[in-house]
Short mmCIF file of C-alpha atoms and ligand atoms in Angstrom, two decimals:
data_model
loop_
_atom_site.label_atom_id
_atom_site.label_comp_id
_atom_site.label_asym_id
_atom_site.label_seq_id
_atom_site.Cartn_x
_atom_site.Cartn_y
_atom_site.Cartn_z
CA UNK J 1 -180.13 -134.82 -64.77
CA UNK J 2 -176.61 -133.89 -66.34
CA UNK J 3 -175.75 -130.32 -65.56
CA UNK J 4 -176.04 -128.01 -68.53
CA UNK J 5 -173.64 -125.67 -68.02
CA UNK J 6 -170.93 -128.45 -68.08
CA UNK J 7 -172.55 -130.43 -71.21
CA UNK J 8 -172.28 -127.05 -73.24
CA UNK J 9 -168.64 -126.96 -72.20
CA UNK J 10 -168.10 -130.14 -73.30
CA UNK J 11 -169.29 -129.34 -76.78
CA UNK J 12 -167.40 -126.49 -76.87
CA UNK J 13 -164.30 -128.35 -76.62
CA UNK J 14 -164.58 -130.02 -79.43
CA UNK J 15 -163.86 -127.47 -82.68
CA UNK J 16 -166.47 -128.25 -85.09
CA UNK J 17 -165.48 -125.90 -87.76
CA UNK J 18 -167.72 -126.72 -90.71
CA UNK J 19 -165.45 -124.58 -93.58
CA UNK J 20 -162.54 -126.20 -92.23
CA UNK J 21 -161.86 -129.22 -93.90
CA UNK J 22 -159.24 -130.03 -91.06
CA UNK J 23 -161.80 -130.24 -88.46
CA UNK J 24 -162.95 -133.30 -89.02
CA UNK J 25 -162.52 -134.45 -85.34
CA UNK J 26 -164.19 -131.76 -84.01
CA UNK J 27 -167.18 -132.16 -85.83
CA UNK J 28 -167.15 -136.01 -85.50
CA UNK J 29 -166.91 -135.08 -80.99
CA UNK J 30 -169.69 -132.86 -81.04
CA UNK J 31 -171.94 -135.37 -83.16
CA UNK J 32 -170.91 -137.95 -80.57
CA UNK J 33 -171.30 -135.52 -77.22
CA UNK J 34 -174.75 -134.74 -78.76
CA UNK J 35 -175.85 -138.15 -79.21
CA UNK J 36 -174.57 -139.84 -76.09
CA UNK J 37 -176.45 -136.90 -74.51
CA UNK J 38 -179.62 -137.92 -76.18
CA UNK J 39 -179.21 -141.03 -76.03
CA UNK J 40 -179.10 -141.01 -72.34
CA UNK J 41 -182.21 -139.32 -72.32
CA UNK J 42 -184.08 -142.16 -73.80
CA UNK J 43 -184.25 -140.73 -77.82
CA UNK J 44 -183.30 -142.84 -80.80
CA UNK J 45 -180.54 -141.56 -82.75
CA UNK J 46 -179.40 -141.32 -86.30
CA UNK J 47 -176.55 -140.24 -87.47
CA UNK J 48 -177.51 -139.17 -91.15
CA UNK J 49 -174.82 -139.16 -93.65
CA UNK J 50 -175.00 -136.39 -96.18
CA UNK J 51 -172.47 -135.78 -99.27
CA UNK J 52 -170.35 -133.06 -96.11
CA UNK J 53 -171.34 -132.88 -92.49
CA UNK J 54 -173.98 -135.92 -91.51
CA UNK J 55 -177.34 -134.85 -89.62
CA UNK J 56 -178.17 -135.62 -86.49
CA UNK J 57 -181.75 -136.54 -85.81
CA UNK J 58 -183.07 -137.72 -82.32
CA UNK J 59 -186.90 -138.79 -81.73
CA UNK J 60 -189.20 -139.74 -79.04
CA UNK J 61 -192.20 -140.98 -81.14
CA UNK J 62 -195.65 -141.65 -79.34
CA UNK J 63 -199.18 -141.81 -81.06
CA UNK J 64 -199.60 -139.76 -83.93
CA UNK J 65 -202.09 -137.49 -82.40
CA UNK J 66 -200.28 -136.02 -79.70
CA UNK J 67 -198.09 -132.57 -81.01
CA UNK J 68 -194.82 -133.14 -82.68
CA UNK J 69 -192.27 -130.27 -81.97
CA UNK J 70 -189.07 -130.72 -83.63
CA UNK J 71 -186.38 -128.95 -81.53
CA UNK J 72 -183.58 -127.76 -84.35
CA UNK J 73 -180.01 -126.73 -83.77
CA UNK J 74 -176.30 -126.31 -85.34
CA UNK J 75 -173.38 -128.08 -83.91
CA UNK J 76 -171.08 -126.62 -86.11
CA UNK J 77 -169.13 -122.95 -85.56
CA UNK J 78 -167.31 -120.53 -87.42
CA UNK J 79 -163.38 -120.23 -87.31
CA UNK J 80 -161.93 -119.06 -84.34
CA UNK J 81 -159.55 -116.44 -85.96
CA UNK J 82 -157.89 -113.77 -85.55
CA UNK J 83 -156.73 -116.39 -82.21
CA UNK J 84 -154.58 -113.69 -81.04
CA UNK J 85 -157.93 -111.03 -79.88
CA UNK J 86 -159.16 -114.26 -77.39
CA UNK J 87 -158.58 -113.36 -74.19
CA UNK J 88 -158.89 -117.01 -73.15
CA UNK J 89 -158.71 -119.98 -75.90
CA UNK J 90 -161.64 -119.79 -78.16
CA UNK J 91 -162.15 -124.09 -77.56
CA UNK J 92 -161.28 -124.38 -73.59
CA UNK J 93 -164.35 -122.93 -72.47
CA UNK J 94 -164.61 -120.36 -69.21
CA UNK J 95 -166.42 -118.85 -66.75
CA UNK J 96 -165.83 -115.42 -66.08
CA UNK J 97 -168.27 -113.30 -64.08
CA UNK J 98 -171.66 -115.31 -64.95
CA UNK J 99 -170.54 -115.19 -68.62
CA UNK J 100 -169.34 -118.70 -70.40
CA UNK J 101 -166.57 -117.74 -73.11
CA UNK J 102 -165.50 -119.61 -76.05
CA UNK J 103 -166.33 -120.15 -80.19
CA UNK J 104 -169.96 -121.59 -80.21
CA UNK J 105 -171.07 -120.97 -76.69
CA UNK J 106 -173.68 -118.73 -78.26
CA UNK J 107 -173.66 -119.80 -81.46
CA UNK J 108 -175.45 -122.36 -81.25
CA UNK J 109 -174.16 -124.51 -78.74
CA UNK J 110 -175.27 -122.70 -75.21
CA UNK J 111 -178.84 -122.05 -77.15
CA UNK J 112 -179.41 -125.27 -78.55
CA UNK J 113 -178.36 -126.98 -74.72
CA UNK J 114 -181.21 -124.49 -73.40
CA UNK J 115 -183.77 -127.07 -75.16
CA UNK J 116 -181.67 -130.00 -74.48
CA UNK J 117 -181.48 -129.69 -70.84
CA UNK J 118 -185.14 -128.03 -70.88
CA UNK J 119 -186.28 -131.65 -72.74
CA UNK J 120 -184.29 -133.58 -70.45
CA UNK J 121 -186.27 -132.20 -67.26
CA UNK J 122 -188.97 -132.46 -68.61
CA UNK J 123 -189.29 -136.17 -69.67
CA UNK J 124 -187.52 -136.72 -66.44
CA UNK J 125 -190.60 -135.09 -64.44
CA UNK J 126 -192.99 -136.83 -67.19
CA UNK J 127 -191.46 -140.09 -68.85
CA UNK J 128 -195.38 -140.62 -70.18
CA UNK J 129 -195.81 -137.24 -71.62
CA UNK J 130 -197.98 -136.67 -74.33
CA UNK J 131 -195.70 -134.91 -76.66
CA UNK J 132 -193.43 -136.62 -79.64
CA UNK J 133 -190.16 -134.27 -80.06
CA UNK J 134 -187.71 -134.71 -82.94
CA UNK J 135 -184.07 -133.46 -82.79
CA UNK J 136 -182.90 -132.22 -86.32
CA UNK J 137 -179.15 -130.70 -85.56
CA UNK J 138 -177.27 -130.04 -88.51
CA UNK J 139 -173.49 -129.55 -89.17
CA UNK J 140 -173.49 -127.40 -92.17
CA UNK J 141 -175.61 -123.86 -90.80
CA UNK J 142 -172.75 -121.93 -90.61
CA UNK J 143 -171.61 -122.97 -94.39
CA UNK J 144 -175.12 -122.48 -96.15
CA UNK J 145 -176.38 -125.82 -95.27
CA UNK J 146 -175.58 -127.22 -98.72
CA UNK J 147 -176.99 -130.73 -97.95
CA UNK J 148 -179.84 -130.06 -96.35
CA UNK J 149 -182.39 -129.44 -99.05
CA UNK J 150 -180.84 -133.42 -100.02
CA UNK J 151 -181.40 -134.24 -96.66
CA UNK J 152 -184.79 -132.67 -96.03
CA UNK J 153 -186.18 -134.87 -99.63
CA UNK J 154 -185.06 -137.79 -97.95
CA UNK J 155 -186.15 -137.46 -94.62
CA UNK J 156 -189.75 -135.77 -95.46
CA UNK J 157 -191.58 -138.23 -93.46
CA UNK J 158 -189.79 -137.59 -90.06
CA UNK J 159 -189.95 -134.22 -89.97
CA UNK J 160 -193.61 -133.88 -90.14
CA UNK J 161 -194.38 -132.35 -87.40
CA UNK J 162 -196.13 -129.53 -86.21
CA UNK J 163 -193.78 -126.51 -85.63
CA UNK J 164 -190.27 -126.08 -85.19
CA UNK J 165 -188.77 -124.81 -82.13
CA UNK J 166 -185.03 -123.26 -81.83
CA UNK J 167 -182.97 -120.62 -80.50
CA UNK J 168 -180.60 -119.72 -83.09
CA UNK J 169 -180.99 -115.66 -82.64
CA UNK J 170 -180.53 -112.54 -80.64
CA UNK J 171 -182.81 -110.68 -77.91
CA UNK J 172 -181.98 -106.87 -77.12
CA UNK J 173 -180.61 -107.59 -73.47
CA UNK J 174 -180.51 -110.84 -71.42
CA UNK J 175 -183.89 -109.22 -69.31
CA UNK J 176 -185.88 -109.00 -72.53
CA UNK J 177 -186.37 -111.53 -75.05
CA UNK J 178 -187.31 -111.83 -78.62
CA UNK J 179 -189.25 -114.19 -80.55
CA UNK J 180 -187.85 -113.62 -84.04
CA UNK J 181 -190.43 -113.16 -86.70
CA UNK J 182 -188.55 -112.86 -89.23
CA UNK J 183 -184.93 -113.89 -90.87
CA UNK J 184 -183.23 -112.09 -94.12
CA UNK J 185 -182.01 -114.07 -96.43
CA UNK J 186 -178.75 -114.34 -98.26
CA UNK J 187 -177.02 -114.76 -101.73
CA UNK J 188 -173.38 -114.66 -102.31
CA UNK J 189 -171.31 -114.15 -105.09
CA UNK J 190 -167.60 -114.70 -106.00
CA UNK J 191 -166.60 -112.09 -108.69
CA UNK J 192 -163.26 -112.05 -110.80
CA UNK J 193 -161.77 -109.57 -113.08
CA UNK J 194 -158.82 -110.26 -115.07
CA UNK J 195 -157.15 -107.56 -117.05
CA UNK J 196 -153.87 -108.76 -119.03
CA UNK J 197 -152.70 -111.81 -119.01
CA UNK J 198 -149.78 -111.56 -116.74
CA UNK J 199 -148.72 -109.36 -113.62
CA UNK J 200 -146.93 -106.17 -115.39
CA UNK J 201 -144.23 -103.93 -114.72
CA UNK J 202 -145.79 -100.87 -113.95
CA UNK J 203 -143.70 -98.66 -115.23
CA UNK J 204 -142.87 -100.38 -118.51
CA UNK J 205 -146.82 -100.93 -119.26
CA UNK J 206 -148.39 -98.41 -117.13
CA UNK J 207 -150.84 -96.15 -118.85
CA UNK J 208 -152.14 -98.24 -121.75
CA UNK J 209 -154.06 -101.20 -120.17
CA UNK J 210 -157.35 -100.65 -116.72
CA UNK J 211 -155.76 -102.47 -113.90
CA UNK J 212 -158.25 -105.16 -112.75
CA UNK J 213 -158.22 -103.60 -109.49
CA UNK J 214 -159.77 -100.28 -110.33
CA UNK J 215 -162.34 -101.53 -112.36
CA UNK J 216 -163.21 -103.72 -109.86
CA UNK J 217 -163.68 -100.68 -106.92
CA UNK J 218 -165.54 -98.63 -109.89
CA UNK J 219 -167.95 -101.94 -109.92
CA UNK J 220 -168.34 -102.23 -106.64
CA UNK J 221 -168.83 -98.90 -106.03
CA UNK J 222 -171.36 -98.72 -108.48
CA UNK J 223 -173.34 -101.15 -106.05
CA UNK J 224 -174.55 -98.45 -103.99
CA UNK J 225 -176.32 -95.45 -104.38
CA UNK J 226 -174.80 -92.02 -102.99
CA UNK J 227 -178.30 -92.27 -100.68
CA UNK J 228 -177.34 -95.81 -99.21
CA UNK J 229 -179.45 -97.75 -101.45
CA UNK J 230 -178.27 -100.62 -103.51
CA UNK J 231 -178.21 -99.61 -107.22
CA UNK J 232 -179.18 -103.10 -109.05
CA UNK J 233 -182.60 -102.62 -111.49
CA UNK J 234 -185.18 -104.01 -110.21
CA UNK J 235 -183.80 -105.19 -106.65
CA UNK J 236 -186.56 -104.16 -104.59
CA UNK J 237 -189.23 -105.06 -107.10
CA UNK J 238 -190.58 -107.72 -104.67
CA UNK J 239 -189.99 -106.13 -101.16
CA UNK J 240 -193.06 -106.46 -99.40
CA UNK J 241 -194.28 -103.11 -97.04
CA UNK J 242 -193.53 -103.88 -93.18
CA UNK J 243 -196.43 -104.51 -91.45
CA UNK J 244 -197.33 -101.59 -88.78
CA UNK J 245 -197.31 -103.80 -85.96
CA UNK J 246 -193.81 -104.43 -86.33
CA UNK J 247 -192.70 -101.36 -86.55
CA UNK J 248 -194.60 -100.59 -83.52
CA UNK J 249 -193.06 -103.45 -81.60
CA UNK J 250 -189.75 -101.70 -82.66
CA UNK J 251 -190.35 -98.65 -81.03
CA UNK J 252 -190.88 -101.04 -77.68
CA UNK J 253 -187.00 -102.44 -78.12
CA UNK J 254 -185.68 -99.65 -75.80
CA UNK J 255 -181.74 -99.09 -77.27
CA UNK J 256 -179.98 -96.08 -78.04
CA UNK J 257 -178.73 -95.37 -81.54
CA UNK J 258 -175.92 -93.51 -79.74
CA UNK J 259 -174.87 -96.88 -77.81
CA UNK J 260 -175.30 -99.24 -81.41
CA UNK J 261 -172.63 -96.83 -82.26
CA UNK J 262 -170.87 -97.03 -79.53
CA UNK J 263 -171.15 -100.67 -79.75
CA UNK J 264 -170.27 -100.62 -83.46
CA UNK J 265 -167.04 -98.13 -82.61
CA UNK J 266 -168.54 -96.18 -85.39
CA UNK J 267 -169.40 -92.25 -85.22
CA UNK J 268 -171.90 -92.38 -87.88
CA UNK J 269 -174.40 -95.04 -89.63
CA UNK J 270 -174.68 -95.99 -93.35
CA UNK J 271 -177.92 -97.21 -93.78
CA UNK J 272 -180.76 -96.36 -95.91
CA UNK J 273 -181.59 -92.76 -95.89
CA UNK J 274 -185.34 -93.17 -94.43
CA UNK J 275 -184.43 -95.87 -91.83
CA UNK J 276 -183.14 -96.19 -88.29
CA UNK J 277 -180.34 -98.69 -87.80
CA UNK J 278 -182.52 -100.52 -85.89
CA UNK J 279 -184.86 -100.68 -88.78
CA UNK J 280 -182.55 -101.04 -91.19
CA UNK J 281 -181.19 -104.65 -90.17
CA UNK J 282 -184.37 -106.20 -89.86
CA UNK J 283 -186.78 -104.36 -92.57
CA UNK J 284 -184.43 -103.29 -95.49
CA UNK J 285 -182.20 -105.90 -97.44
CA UNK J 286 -178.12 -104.95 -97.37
CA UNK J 287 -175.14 -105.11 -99.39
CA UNK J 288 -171.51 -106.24 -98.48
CA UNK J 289 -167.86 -106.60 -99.74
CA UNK J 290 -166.65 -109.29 -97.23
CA UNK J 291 -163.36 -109.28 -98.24
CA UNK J 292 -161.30 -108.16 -101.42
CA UNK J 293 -157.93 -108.16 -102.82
CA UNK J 294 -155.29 -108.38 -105.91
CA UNK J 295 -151.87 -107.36 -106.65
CA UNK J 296 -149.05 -107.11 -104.36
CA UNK J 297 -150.02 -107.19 -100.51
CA UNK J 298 -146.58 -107.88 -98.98
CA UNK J 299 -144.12 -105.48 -97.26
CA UNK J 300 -142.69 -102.34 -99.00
CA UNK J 301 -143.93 -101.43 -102.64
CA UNK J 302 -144.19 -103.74 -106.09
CA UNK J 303 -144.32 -101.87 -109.21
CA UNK J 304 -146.88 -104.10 -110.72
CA UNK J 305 -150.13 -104.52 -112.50
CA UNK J 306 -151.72 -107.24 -111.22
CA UNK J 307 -153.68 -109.82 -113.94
CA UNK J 308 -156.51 -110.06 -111.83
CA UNK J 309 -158.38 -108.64 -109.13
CA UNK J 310 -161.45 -110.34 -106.68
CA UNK J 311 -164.56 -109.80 -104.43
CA UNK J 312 -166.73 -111.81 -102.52
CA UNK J 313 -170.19 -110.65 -102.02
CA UNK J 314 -172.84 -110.85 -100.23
CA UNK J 315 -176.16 -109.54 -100.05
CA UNK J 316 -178.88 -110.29 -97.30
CA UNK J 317 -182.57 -110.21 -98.21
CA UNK J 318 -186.32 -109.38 -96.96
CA UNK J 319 -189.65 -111.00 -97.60
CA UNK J 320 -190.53 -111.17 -100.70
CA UNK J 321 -186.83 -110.95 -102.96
CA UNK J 322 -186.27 -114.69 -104.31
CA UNK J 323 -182.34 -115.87 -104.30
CA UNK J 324 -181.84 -116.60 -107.28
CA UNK J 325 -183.55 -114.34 -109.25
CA UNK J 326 -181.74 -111.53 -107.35
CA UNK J 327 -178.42 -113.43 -108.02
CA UNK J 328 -179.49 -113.76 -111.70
CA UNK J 329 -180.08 -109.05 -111.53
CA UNK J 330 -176.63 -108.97 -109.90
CA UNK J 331 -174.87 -111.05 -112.85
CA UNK J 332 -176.62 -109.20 -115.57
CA UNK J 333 -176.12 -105.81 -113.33
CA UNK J 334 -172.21 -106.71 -113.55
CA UNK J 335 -171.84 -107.81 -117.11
CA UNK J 336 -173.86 -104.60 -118.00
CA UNK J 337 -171.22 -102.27 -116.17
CA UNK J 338 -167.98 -104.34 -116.48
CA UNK J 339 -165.89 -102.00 -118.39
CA UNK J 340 -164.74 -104.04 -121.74
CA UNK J 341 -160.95 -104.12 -121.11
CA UNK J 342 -161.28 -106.65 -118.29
CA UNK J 343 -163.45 -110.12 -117.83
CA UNK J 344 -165.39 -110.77 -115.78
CA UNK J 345 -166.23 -114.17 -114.10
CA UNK J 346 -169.07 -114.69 -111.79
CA UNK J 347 -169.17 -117.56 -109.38
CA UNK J 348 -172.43 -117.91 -107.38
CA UNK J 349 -172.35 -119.24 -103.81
CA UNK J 350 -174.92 -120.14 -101.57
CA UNK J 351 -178.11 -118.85 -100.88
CA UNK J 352 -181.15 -118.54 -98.60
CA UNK J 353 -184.44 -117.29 -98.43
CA UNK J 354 -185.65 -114.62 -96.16
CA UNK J 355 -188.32 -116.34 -93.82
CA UNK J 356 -191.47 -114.14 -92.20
CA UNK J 357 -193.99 -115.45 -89.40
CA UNK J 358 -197.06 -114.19 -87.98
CA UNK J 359 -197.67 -115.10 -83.82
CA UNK J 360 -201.32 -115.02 -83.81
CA UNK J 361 -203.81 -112.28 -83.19
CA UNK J 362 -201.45 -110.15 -85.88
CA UNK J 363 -203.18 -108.34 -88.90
CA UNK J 364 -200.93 -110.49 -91.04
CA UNK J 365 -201.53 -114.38 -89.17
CA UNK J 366 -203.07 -116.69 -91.46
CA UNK J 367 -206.82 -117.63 -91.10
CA UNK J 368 -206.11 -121.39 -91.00
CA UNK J 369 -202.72 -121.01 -88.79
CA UNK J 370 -202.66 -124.40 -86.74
CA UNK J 371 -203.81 -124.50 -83.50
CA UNK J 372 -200.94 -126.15 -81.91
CA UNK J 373 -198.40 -123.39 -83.64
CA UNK J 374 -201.06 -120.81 -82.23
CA UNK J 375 -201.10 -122.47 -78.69
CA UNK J 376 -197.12 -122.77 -78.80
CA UNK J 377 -196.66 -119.15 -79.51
CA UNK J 378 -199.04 -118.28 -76.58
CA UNK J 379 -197.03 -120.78 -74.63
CA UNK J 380 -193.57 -119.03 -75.13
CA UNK J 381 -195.23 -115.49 -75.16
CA UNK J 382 -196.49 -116.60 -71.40
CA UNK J 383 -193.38 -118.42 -70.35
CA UNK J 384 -191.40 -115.71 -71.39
CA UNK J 385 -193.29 -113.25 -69.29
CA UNK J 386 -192.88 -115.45 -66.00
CA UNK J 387 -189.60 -116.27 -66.44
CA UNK J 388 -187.67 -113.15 -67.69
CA UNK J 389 -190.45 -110.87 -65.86
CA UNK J 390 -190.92 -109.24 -69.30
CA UNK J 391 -193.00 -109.54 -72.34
CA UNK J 392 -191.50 -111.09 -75.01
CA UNK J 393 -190.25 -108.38 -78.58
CA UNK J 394 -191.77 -109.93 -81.66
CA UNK J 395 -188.84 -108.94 -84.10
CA UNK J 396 -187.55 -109.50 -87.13
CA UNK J 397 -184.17 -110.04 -87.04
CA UNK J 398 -181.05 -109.11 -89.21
CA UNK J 399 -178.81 -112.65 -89.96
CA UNK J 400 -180.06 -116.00 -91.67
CA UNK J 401 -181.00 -119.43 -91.32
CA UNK J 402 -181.49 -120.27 -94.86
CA UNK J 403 -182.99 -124.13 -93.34
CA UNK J 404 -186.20 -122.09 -92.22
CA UNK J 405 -187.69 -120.86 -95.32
CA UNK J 406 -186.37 -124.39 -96.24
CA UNK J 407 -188.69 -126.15 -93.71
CA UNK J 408 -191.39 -123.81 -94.43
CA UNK J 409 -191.58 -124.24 -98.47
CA UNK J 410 -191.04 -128.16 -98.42
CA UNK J 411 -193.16 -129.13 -94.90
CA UNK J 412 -195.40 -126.46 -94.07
CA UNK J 413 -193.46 -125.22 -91.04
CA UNK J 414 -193.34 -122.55 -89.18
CA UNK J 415 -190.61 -121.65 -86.41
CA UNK J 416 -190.63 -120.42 -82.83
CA UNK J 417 -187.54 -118.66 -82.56
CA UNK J 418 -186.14 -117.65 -79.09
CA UNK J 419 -183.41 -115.39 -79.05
CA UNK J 420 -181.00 -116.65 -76.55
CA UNK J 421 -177.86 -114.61 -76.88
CA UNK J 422 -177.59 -110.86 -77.41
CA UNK J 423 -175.17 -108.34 -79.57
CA UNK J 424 -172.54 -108.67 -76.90
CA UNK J 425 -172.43 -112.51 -77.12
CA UNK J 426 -170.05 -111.59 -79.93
CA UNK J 427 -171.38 -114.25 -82.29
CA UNK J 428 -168.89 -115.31 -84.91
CA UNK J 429 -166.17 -113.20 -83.13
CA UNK J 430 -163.59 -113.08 -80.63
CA UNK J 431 -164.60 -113.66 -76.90
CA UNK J 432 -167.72 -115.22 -78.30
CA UNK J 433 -170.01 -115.89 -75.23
CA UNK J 434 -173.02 -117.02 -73.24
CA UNK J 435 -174.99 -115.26 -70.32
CA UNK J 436 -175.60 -117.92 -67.89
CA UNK J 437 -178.64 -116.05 -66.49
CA UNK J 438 -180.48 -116.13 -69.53
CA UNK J 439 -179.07 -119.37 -69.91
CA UNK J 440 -180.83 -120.91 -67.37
CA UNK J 441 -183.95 -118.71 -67.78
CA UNK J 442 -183.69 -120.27 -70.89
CA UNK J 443 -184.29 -123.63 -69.64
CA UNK J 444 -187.54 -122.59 -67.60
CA UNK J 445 -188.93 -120.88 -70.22
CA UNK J 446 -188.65 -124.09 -72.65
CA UNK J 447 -189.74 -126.75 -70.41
CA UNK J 448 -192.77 -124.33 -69.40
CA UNK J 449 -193.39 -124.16 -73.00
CA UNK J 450 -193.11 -128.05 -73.46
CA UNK J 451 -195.50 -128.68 -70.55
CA UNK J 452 -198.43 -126.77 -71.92
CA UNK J 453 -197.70 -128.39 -75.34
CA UNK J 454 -198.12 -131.68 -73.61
CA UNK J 455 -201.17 -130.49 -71.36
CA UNK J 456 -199.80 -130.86 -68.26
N1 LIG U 501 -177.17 -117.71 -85.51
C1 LIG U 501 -176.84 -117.16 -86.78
C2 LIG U 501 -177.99 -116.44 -87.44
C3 LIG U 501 -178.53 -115.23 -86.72
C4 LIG U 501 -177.72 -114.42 -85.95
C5 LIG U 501 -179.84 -114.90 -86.86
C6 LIG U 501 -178.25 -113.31 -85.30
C7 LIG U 501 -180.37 -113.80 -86.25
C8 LIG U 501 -179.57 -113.00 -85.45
C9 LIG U 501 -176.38 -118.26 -87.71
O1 LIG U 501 -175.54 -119.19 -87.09
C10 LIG U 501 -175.58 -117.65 -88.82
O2 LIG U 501 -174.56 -117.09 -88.56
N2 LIG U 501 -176.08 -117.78 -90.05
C11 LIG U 501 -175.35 -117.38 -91.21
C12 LIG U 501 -175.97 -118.08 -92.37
C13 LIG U 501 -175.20 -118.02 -93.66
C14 LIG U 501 -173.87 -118.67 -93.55
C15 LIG U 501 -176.01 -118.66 -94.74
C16 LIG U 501 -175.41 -115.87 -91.39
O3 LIG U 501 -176.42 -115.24 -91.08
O4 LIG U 501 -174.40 -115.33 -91.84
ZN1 LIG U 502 -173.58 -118.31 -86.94
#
């Protein structure tokens, strides 16, 4: 058995930046670490090419009435900048004080190894095991997965299995774990606004034509509501009511607002006037300027009027808003209000839908759920307890795996989710890292839950 710790290190190593088109290497090492890894353990693997990052998939077939669990995962990360706030290179991974440090420990390489290694012992302890298990790792997550709905068409028949399994999330603390039950979605937009048709002195022209730049904060600003609510008609047409077990399992997750604060180095929230924070990311959809800028941004001053000005955003989204007919209210919301002395050009970007499970036994679990999803959740709900000494959170959580709802619309399936990192794993940040505890824990949990899947 390879040691785990070490095999998410190597992976690590290698920088598979999926935005960055100069990381080609990277994300061609972690393929390879990934599949010698599987291959080792006696899986057949494919590398599937796909119009941007290929697919890996991995299988262990068997007859086609023992459970299928396919195992998913990301080998691709976000960019390491701003480099300068690491406190030790964000791609030579390190262990400091039972914490492993470096882009993609958490995200998703350490959580995705917790099912690798948790596989590996078990087929090692039971080559004959009843249980097919596909890989499906994908190189595109952290981009909006633009090939995998491609993908998925293609590769229907190999994926039909009976649930998916991953760890792509957060828990509250490395003590007490959450099985996600939910995921927002996402929709992203590119907006432009160009006022004359060349930069202007400011002085020579100022006073007769809207700089592109304060239309475009009076648009934005227009977004919101003064009571935190985002001001698009009909946006929360389709937001279904939160079910009251969830809200009672949030009153069980045991933070402090004060410390999210804290944590947030913020001395107030903005969210929703009738929701707690802790509500607020995982029952109420959000709006967000994730970066903007125009004219002159260079030392000194520069007497201009810039020609244009631009904003990305991005909006994240509960069960039951649809992508693209949100996208479609924001467009129409921003021709409406675009004052008529600037144009405006609108340029979509990806999207996701938000994704919503029941465990069983819930008001809201379907009648005909499948018995082995049923039996897997009351796998990882025991598991969890004897391992972590703590019942599993059944949470919603804030971010997005747009692949989910993918999996769910086109196959039928529905996702365990295992949070495996927590807020201070600094996901997508500097000093990004892994709890080795809960690491290993981890491990347990997942072979546990592969053992009663195979009956053993
Ligand atoms: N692992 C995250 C998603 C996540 C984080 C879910 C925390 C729940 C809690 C994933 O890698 C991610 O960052 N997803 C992106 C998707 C987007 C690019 C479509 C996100 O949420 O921004
Ligand atoms: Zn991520």
């Amino acid at each position: 058995m390879f040691d785990p710790v070490e095999a998410v290190k190597e992976l690590v190593r290698f920088p598979s930046v999926s935005t960055d088109s100069s990381s080609h290497e990277g994300m061609e090492g972690a393929r390879r670490s990934l599949g010698t890894l599987l291959t080792g353990m006696g899986f057949e693997v494919e590398v599937v090419e796909t119009p941007l990052h290929p697919v890996l998939l991995a299988s262990r077939g068997g007859e086609p009435d023992w459970p299928h669990v396919i195992i998913y995962g990301h080998y691709d990360v976000q960019p390491a900048d701003p480099l300068e706030l690491w406190d030790s290179p964000a791609f030579e991974p390190e262990v400091r004080e039972g914490f492993l440090f470096g882009r993609g420990t958490a995200d998703n390489k350490g959580p995705l190894m917790v099912h690798i290694a948790a596989v590996a012992r078990f087929l090692e302890k039971h080559p004959d095991a009843p249980l097919r298990i596909t890989f499906l790792i994908e190189g595109e997550e952290e981009i909006g997965s633009p090939s995998f709905g491609g993908f998925l068409e293609r590769y229907k028949d190999r994926l039909a299995g009976d649930f998916v399994l991953l760890s792509d999330t957060q828990s509250p603390s490395p003590e007490q774990i959450t099985i996600t039950t939910g995921l927002r979605g996402i929709i992203c937009l590119d907006v432009e606004l160009t006022g004359p048709k060349m930069d202007l002195h400011s002085g020579v022209h100022g006073g007769v034509v809207l700089n592109p730049i304060h239309a475009l904060c009076g648009l934005c600003n227009s977004l919101y509501t003064p009571e935190g609510h985002i001001n698009v008609p009909g946006f929360y047409d389709d937001v279904l009511p939160v079910y009251e077990w969830e809200r009672e399992e949030l009153q069980r997750l045991g933070l402090e607002e004060s410390d999210y604060s804290d944590f947030l180095g913020v001395s107030r929230f903005h969210a929703p006037e009738d929701a707690s924070p802790f509500a607020a990311i995982r029952f109420h959809p959000s709006l967000d300027f994730n970066g903007i800028w125009g004219g002159y941004q260079g030392e000194g001053s520069k007497t201009v009027i810039p020609s244009k000005a631009f904003v990305k955003i991005s909006c994240r989204l509960v069960p039951d808003q649809k992508p693209i007919a949100i996208q479609k209210l924001f467009i129409e919301t921003l021709q409406k209000r675009c004052p008529p002395q600037v144009s405006l050009n609108i340029i979509p970007g990806h999207s996701g839908a938000p994704y919503l499970v029941a465990p069983p036994d819930k008001p809201n679990t379907p009648k005909d759920q499948s018995p082995i999803l049923a039996k897997a959740f009351k796998a990882a709900d025991q598991a969890i307890e004897e391992v972590y000494g703590k019942r599993p959170l059944y949470l919603r959580e804030g971010g997005s795996i747009p692949i989910i709802a993918d999996l769910k619309k086109v196959l039928g399936l529905d996702s365990i989710m295992l949070g495996m990192c927590t807020q201070e794993s600094n996901i997508h940040a500097p000093n990004e890292n892994l709890h080795l505890g809960m690491f290993q824990n981890g491990i347990n949990a997942s072979e546990k839950i592969l053992n009663t899947l195979a009956g053993l």
